[in-house]
Coordinates of C-alpha atoms in Angstrom, one line a residue:
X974 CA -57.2 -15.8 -35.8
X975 CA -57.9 -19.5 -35.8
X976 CA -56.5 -21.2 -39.1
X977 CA -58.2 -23.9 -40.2
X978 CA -57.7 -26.3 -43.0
X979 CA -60.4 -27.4 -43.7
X980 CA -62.5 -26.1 -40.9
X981 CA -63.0 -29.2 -39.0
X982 CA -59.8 -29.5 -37.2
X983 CA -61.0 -28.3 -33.8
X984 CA -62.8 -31.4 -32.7
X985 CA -59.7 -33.4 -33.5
X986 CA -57.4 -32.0 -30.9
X987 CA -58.8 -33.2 -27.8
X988 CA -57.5 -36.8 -26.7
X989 CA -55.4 -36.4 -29.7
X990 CA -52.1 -37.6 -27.8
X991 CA -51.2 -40.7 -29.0
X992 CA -48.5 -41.8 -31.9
X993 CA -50.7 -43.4 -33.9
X994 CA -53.6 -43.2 -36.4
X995 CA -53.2 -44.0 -39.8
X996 CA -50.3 -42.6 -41.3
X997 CA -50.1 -39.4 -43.2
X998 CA -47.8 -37.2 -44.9
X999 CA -49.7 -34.6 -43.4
X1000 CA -48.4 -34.2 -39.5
X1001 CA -49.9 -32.4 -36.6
X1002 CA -47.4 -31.0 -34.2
X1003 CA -48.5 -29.9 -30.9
X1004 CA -47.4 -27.6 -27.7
X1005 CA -45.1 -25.7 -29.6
X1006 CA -43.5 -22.6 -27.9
X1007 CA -45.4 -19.1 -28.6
X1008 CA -42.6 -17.6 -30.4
X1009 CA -41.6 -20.5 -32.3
X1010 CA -41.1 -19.3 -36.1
X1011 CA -42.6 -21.7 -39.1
X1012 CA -38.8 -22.0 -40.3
X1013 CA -38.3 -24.0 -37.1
X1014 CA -41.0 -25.8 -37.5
X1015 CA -40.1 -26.8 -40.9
X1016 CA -36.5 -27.6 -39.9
X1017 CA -38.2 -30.6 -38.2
X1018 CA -38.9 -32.0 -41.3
X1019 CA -36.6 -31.3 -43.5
X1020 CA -33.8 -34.4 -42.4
X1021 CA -36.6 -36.7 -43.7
X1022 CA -37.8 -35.2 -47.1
X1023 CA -38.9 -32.5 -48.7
X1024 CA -41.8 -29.9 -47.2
X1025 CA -44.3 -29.4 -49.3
X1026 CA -46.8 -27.1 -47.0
X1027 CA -47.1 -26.0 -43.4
X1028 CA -49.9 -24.3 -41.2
X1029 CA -49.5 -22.7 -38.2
X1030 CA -51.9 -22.3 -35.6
X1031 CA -50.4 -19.8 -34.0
X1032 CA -53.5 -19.4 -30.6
X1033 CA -53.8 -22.8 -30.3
X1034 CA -49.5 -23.8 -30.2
X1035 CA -50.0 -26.0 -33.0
X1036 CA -48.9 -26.8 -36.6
X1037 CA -49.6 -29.3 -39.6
X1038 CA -46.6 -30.1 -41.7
X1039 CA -46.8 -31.9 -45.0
X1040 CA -43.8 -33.6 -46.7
X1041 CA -43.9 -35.2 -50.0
X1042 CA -44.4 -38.8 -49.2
X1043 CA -45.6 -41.1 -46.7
X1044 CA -42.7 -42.3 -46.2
X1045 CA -41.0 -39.4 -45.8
X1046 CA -43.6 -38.8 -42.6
X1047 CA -43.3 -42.8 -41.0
X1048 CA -39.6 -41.6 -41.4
X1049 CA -40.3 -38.8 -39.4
X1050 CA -42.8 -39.9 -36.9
X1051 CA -40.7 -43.2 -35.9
X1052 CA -37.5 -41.3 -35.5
X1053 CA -39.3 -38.5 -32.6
X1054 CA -41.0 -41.2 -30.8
X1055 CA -37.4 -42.3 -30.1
X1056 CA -36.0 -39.0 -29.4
X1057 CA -38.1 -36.3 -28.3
X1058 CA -37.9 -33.2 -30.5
X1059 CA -37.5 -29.8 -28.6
X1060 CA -37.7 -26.4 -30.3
X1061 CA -36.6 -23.1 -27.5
X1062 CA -35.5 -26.0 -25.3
X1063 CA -39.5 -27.3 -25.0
X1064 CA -40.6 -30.9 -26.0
X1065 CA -43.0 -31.0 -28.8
X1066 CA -45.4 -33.7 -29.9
X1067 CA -45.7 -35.1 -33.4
X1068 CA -48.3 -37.5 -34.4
X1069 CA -50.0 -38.6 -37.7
X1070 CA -52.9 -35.8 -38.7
X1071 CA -56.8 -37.0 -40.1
X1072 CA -56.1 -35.0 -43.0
X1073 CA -54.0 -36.8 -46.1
X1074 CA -53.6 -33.1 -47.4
X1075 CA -53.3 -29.6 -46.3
X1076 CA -55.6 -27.5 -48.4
X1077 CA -54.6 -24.2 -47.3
X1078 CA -56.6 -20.9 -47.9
X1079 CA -52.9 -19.1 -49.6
X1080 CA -53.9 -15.9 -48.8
X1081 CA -54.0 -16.2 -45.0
X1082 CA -51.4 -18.3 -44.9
X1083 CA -48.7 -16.4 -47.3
X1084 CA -46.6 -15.8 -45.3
X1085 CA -46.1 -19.5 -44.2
X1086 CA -45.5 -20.3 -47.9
X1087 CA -43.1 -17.9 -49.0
X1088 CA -40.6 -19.7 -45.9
X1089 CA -41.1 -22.6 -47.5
X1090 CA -40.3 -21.4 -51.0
X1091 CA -37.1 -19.5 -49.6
X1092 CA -36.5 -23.0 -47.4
X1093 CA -36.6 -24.9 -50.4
X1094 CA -34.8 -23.4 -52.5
X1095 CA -31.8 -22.8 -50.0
X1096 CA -32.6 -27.1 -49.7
X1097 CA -32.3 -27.6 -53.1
X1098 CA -29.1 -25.9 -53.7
X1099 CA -27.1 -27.1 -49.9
X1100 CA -28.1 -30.6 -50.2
X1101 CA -30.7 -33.2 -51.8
X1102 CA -32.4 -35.1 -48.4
X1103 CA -34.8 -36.6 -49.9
X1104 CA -34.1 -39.7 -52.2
X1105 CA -36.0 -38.3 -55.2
X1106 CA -34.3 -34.7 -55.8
X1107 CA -31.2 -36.8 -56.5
X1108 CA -31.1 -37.7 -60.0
X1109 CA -33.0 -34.2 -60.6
X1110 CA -29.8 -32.6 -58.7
X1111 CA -27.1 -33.7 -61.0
X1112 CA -25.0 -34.8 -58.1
X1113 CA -21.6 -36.1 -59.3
X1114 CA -22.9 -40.2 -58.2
X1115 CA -21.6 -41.1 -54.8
X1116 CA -18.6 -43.8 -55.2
X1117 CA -19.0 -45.3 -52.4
X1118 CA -21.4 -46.0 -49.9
X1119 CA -18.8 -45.9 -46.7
X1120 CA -17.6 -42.4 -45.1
X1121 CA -14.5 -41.4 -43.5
X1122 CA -15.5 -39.3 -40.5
X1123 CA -13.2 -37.3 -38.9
X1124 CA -14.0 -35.0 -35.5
X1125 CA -12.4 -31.6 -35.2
X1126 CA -12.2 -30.0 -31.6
X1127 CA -13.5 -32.9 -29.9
X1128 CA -14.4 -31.5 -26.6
X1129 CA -16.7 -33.4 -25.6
X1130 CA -17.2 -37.6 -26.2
X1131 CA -18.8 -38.8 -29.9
X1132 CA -19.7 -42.4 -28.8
X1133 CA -20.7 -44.8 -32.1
X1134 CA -24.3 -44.1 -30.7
X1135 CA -24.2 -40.8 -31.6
X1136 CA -23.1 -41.3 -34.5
X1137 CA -25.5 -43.9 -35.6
X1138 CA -28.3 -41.4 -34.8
X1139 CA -27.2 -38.4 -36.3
X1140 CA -26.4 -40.4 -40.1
X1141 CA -29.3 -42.9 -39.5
X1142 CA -31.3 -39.9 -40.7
X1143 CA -30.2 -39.8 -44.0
X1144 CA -30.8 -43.9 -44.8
X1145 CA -29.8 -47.3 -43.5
X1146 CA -26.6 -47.1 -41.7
X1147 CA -25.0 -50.8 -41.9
X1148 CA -21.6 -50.7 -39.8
X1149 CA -19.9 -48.1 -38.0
X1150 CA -15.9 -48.6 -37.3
X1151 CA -14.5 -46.1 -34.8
X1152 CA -10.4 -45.4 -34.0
X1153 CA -8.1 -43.2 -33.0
X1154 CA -5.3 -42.0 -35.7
X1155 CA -3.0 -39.1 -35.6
X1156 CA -4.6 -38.1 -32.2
X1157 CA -7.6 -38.0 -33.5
X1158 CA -10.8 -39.5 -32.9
X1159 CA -12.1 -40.8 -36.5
X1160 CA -15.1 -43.5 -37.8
X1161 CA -15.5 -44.9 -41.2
X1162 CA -19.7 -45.5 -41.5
X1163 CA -21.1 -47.8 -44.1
X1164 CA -24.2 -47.1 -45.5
X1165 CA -26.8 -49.4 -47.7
X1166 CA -27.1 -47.3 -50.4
X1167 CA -23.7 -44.7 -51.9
X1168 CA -26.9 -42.1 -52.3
X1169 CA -27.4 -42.0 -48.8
X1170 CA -23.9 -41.4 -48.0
X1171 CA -23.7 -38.4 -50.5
X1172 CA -26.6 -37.1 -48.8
X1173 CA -25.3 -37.1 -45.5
X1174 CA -21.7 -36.0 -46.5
X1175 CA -23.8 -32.7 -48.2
X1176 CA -25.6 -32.4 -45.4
X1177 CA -23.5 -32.8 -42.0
X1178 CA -19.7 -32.4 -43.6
X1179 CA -18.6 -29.2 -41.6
X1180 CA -21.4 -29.5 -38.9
X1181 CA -21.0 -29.2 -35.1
X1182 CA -22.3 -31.9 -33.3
X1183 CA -22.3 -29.6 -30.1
X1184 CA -22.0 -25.8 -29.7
X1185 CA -18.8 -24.9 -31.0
X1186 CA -17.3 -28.1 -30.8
X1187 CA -17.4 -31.7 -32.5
X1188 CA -17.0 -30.6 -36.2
X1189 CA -17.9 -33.2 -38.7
X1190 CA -15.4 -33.6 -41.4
X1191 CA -16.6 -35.8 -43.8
X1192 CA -14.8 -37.3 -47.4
X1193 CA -16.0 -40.5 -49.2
X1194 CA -13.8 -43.4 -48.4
X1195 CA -11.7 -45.9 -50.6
X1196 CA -13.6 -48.7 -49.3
X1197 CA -16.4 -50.1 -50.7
X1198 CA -17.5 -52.5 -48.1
X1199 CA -16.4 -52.7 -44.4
X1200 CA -15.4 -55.6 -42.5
X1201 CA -16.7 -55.5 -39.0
X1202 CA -15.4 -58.5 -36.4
X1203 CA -16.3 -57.4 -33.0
X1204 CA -19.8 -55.6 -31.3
X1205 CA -19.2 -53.1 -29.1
X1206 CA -18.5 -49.6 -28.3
X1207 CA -16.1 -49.3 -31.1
X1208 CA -17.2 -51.0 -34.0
X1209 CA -20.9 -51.9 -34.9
X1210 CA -22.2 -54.7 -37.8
X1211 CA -26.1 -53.4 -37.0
X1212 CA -27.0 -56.2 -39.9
X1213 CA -25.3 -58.9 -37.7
X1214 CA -26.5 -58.7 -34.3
X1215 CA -24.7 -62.2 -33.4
X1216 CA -21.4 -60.9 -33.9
X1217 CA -19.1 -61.7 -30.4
X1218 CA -18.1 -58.3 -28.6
X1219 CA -14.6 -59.9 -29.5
X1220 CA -13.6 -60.7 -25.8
X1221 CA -9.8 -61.6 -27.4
X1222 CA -9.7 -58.3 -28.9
X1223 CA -6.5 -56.8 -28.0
X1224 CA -7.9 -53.0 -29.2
X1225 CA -9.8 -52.9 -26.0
X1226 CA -10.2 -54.7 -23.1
X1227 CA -13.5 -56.4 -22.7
X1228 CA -13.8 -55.7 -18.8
X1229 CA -13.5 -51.8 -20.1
X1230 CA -15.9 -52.3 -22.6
X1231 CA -18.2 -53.7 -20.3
X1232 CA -17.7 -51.0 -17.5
X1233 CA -18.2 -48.5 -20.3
X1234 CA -21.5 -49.6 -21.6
X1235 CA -23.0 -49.1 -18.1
X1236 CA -20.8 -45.5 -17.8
X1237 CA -21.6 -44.2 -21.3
X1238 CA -24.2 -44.3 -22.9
X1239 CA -24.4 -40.2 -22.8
X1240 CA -28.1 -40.6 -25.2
X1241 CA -30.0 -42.1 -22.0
X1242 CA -28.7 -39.2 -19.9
X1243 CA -31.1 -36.4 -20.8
X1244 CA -29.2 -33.2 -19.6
X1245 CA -25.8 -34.6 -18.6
X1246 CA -23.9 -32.1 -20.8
X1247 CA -27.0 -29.0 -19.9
X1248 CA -25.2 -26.6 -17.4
X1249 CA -23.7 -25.6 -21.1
X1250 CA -25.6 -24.0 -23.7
X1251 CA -25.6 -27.5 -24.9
X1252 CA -29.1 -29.4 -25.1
X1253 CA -28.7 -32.9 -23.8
X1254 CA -26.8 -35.3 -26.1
X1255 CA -29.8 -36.6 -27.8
X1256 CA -31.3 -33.2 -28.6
X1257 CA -27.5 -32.0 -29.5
X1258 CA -27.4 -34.8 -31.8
X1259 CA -31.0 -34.6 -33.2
X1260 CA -30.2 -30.8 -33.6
X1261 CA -26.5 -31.8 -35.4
X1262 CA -28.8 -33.8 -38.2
X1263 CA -31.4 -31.6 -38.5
X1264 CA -28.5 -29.2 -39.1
X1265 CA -29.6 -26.4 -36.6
X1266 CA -26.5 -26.4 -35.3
X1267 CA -23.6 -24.2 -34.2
X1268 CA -25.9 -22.2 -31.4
X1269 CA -24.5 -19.3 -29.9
X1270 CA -23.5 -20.9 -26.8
X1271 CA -19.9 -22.1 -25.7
X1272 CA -17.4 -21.3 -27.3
X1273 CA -13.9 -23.0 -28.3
X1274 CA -11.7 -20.1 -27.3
X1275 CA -13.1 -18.5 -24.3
X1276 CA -11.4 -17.7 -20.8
X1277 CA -9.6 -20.4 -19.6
X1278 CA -9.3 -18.8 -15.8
X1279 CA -12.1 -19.6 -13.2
X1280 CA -12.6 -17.6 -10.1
X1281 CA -13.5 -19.7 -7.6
X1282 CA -14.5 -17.9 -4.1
X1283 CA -16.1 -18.9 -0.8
X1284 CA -13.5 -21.1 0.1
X1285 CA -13.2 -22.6 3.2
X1286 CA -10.0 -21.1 3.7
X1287 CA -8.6 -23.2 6.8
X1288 CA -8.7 -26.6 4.6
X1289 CA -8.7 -25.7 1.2
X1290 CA -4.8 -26.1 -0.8
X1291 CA -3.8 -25.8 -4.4
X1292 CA -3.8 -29.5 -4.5
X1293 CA -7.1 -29.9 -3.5
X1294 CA -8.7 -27.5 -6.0
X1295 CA -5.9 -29.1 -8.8
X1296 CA -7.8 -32.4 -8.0
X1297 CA -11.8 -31.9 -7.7
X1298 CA -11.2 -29.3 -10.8
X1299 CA -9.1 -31.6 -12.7
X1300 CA -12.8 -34.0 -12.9
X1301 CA -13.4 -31.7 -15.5
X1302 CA -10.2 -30.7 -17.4
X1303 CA -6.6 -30.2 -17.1
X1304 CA -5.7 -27.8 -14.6
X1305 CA -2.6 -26.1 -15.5
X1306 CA -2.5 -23.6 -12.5
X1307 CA -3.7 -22.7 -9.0
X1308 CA -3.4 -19.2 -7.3
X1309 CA -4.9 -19.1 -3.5
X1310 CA -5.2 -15.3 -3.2
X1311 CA -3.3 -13.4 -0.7
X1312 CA -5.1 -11.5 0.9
X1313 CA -8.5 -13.2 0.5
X1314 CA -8.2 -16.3 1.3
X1315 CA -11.2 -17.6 0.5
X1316 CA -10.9 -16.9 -3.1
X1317 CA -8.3 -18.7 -5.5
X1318 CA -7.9 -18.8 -9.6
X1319 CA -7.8 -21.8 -11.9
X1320 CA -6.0 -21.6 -15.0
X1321 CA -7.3 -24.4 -17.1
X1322 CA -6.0 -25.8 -20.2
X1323 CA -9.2 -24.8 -22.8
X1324 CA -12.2 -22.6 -22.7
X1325 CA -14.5 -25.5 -22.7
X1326 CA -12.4 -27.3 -19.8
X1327 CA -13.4 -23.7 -17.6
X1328 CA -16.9 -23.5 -19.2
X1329 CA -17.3 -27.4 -17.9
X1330 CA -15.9 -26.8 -14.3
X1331 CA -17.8 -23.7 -14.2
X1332 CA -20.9 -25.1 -14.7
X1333 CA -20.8 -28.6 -12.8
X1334 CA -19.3 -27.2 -9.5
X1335 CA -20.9 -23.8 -8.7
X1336 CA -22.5 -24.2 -6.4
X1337 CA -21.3 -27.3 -4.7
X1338 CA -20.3 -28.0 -1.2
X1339 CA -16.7 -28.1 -0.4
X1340 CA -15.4 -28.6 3.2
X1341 CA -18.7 -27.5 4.1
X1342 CA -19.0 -24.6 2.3
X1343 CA -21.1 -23.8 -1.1
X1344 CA -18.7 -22.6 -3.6
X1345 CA -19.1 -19.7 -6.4
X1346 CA -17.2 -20.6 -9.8
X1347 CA -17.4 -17.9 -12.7
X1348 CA -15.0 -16.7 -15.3
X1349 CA -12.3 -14.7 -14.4
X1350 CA -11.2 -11.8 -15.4
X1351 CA -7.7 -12.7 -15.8
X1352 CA -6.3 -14.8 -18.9
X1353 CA -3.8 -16.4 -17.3
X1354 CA -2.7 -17.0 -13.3
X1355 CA 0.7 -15.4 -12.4
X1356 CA 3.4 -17.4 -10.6
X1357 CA 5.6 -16.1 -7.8
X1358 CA 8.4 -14.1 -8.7
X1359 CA 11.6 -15.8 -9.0
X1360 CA 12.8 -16.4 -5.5
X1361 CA 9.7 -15.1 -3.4
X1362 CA 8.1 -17.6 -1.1
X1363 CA 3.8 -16.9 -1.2
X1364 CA 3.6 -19.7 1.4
X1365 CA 2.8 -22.3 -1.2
X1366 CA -0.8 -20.3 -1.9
X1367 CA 0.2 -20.6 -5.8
X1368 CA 1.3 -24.1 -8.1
X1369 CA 2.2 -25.0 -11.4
X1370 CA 0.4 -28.1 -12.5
X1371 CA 1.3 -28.0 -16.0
X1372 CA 3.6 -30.8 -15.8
X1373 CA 1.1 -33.0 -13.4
X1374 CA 1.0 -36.5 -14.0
X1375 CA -2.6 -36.3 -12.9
X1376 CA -4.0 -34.8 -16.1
X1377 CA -7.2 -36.8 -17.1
X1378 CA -7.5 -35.5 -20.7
X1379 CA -4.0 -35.0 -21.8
X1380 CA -4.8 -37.8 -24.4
X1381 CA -6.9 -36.9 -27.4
X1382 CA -10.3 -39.2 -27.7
X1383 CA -9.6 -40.3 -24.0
X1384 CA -12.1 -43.0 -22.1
X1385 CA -12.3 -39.8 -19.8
X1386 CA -14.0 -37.2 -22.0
X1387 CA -16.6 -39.5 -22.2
X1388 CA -16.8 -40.1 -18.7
X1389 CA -17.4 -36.2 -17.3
X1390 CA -20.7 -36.3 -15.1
X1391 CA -21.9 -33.7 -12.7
X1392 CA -20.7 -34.2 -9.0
X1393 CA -22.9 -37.4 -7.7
X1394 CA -22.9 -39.5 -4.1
X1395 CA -21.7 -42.1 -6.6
X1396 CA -18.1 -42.8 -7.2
X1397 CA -16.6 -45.5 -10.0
X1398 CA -13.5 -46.8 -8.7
X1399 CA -10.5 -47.8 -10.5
X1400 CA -7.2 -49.3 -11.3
X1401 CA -7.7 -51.1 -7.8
X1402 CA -5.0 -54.2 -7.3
X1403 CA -6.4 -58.1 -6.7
X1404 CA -5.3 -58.2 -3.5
X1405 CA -7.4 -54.9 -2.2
X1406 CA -11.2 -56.1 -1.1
X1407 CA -14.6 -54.5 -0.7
X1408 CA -14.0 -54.0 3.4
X1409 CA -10.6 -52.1 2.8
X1410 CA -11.8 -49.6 -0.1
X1411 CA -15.2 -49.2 2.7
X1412 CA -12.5 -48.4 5.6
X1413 CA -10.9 -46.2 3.2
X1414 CA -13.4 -44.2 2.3
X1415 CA -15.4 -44.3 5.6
X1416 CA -11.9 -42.5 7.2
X1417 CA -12.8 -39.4 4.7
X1418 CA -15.4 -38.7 7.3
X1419 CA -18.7 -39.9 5.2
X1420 CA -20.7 -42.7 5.5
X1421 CA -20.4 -45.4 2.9
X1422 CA -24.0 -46.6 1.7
X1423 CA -23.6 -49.2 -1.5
X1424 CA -20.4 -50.8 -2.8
X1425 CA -20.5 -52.8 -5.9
X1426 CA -17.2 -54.4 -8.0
X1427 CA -17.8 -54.5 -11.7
X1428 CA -18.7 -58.1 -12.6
X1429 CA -16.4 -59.0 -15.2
X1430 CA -13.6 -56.7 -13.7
X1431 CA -12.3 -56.0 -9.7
X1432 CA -10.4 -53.1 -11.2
X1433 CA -13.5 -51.3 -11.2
X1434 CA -16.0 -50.6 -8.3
X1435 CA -19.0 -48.2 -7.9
X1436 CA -19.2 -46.8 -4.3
X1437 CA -22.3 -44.5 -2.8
X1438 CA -21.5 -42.2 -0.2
X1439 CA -24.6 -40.7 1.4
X1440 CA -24.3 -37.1 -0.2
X1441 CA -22.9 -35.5 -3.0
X1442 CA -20.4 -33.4 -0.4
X1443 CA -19.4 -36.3 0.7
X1444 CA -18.5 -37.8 -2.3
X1445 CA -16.7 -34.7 -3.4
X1446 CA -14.7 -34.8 -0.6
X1447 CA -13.6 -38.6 -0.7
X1448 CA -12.5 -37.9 -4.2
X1449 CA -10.8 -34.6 -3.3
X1450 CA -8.5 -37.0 -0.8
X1451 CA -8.7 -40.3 -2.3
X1452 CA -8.2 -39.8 -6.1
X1453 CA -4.8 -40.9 -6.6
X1454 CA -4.1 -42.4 -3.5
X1455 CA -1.7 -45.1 -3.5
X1456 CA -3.3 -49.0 -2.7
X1457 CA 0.4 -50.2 -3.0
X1458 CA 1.3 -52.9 -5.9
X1459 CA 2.3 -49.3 -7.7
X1460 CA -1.4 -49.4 -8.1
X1461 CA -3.1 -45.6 -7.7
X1462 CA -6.8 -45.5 -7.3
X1463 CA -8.6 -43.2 -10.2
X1464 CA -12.0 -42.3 -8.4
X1465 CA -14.4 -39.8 -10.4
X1466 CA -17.8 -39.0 -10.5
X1467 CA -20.5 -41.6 -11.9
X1468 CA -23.8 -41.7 -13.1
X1469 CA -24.9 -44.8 -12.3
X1470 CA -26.3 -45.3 -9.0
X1471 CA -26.0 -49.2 -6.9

């Protein structure tokens, strides 16, 4: 059966797509996913306030949802025209509705209520969202305003972006500093009002930001107010938008900085983390504040040996596979089998290093051949007996220099793309130009189709090959390589294109 509120909603849906309208607190939310539940439908609204009804239209794939205030809804509405809400991995649209209330007939739509009564209640206990339950709540007052943020089992990057959008839910979020301490990656966040920061802290302290990774720990800090110098990708003053993006700063240099704000900014990259259970950053992060988080998905433990087969077993070596694997974590151990030579085991250092591999290079072409990458059966890759020569099929990387995530809250966590014709170059000397790194990379046996240094930095290059297998091959044999001055080119994958 068609619900109706008030039985005139059916003209209103056609031509209905737009943002706008005068706001509401009563929202209409359209193409939702058959099966979608009205619990997930009110988890959409509960970061900005309190739910006060809901009404699904369950033929037509649409709902209204009514919070408290108008406020609450502009809240709402202005934050998913930014970032696109998905429920069961589908984009959904939210706009302002005609009606100002839902009057809802309760015996049709019962069921729908007692959600939001069991919703609420669990709401009112967890964690008061919306600025008015507060003083009802007896919360203990908030003493400060600025949180200390630490992240647990940081497997993949938390930029200050992130951040900024997952506690810009819960009120005004003034400055951001982020470091590293003790190995790990931590932020102090300033908010305008102490009551927002108690929110968030009741809201997000113990939330994953991704699957199974990325937990939030959050404490109130000492500080009352916090003194940001410098704009950029570590610290934030979002009142003072003049600040420099402290060019003398010795805590990072400027030229990285700069290469990093083209390389990072994982928000803009819908899907750059999705081979994993993991929606794309923004969704993950959306999904982190709404707290409808910790999906089955990836987990933190998990096998840490890949089986990697159809190997082109003239050219491939351990060395090869230590290097295009090592992209995506720290390879620890390589076994070409025996007898079947076109099959070979990684031992990686993390189940989320082998889930990562696993999903970024099935598939992909390696000395001209597509390559299968699942999880292993075995938990760890056996080395030779003492003494017994397997013609060098099996190596021990553990000790490599080479590893790229050996350091906890490394640039290169946030730096893991997909395979791409596109390369970023670095660590390159002054006196190596744009013709030499072409040559170079020409001799792989690709064809070289963009070159660009960075502007501020000739460290740094981006260089297109004309395929992805190309690409994958110059950074198989070029990674590493040695451009004399004791300077060794880094090449990886980028996604950025010239």
């Amino acid at each position: 059966i068609c619900l109706s509120a008030n039985g005139n909603d059916n003209k209103k849906f056609k031509g209905d797509d737009k943002m706008d309208g005068a706001p509401s607190r009563v929202l209409h939310i359209r193409k939702l996913p058959g099966e979608v539940t009205e619990t997930e439908v009110i988890a959409l609204g509960l970061p900005f306030g309190k739910v006060t009804n809901i009404l699904m239209l369950k033929g037509k794939n649409q709902a209204f949802l009514e919070l408290a205030t108008e406020e609450a809804a502009i809240t709402m509405v202005n934050y998913y025209s930014a970032v696109t809400p998905h429920l069961r991995n589908q984009p959904i649209y939210i706009q302002y509705s005609n009606h100002k209330e839902l009057k809802t007939d309760n015996t049709l739509n019962q069921r729908a209520q007692a959600v939001l009564q069991a919703v609420t209640a669990v709401q009112a206990t967890n964690a008061p969202i919306s600025g008015t339950t507060v003083s009802e709540s007896a919360v203990t007052p908030a003493q400060s305003p600025v949180l200390r943020i630490i992240i647990d089992n940081m497997y993949y990057p938390v930029t200050l972006d992130v951040l900024h959008q997952i506690f810009s839910k819960f009120g005004a979020v003034l400055k951001i500093i982020t470091f590293t301490k003790n190995n790990q990656f931590q932020a102090l966040l300033q908010f305008g009002d102490p009551v927002n920061a108690q929110q968030a802290k009741l809201a997000l302290d113990g939330q994953n930001i991704y699957n199974a990774c990325c937990t939030l720990r959050i404490d109130f800090s000492k500080l009352v107010n916090l003194n940001v110098k410098y704009n950029n990708d570590k610290s934030r003053d979002y009142t003072r938008p003049d600040l420099p993006s402290g060019d003398g700063q010795p805590a990072l240099d400027p030229a990285i900085a700069a290469a990093f704000a083209k390389e990072t900014s994982l928000l803009a990259v819908p899907g750059a983390l999705s081979p994993l259970a993991i929606p794309n950053a923004a969704a993950a992060a959306a999904a982190a504040a709404a707290g409808r988080v910790g999906m089955p998905g990836v987990s933190a433990g998990g096998n840490t040996v890949l089986l990697v087969s159809n190997l082109n077993e003239e050219m491939v070596t351990p060395q090869s596979l230590f290097t295009l694997f090592g992209v995506y974590g720290d390879v620890q151990r390589v076994k070409i089998l025996y007898n079947k030579k076109d099959s070979a085991l990684i031992q990686m250092a993390d189940g989320n290093q082998s889930q990562l591999a696993m999903s970024h290079l099935n598939g992909q072409k390696m000395y001209g051949k597509i390559i299968r990458v699942t999880l292993s059966k075995h938990q760890t890759v056996q080395l030779p007996r003492e003494g017994l020569d397997d013609q060098g099929l099996t190596k021990d990387f553990g000790n490599s220099p080479l590893h790229r995530f050996k350091k906890p809250g490394s640039k290169n966590f946030q730096n893991i793309f997909p395979p791409s014709a596109t390369l970023h170059l670095s660590n390159i000397p002054p006196s190596v130009a744009e013709e030499d790194l072409r040559t170079l990379f020409a001799n792989t046996g690709g064809t070289v189709k963009a070159f660009k240094f960075f502007q501020r930095d000739h460290k740094m290059a981006l260089l297109q090959m004309s395929t992805v297998e190309e690409a994958i091959q110059a950074l198989i044999d070029l990674h590493n390589y040695n451009l004399g001055e004791s300077h060794h080119l880094r090449v990886s994958f980028s996604k950025s294109t010239i």
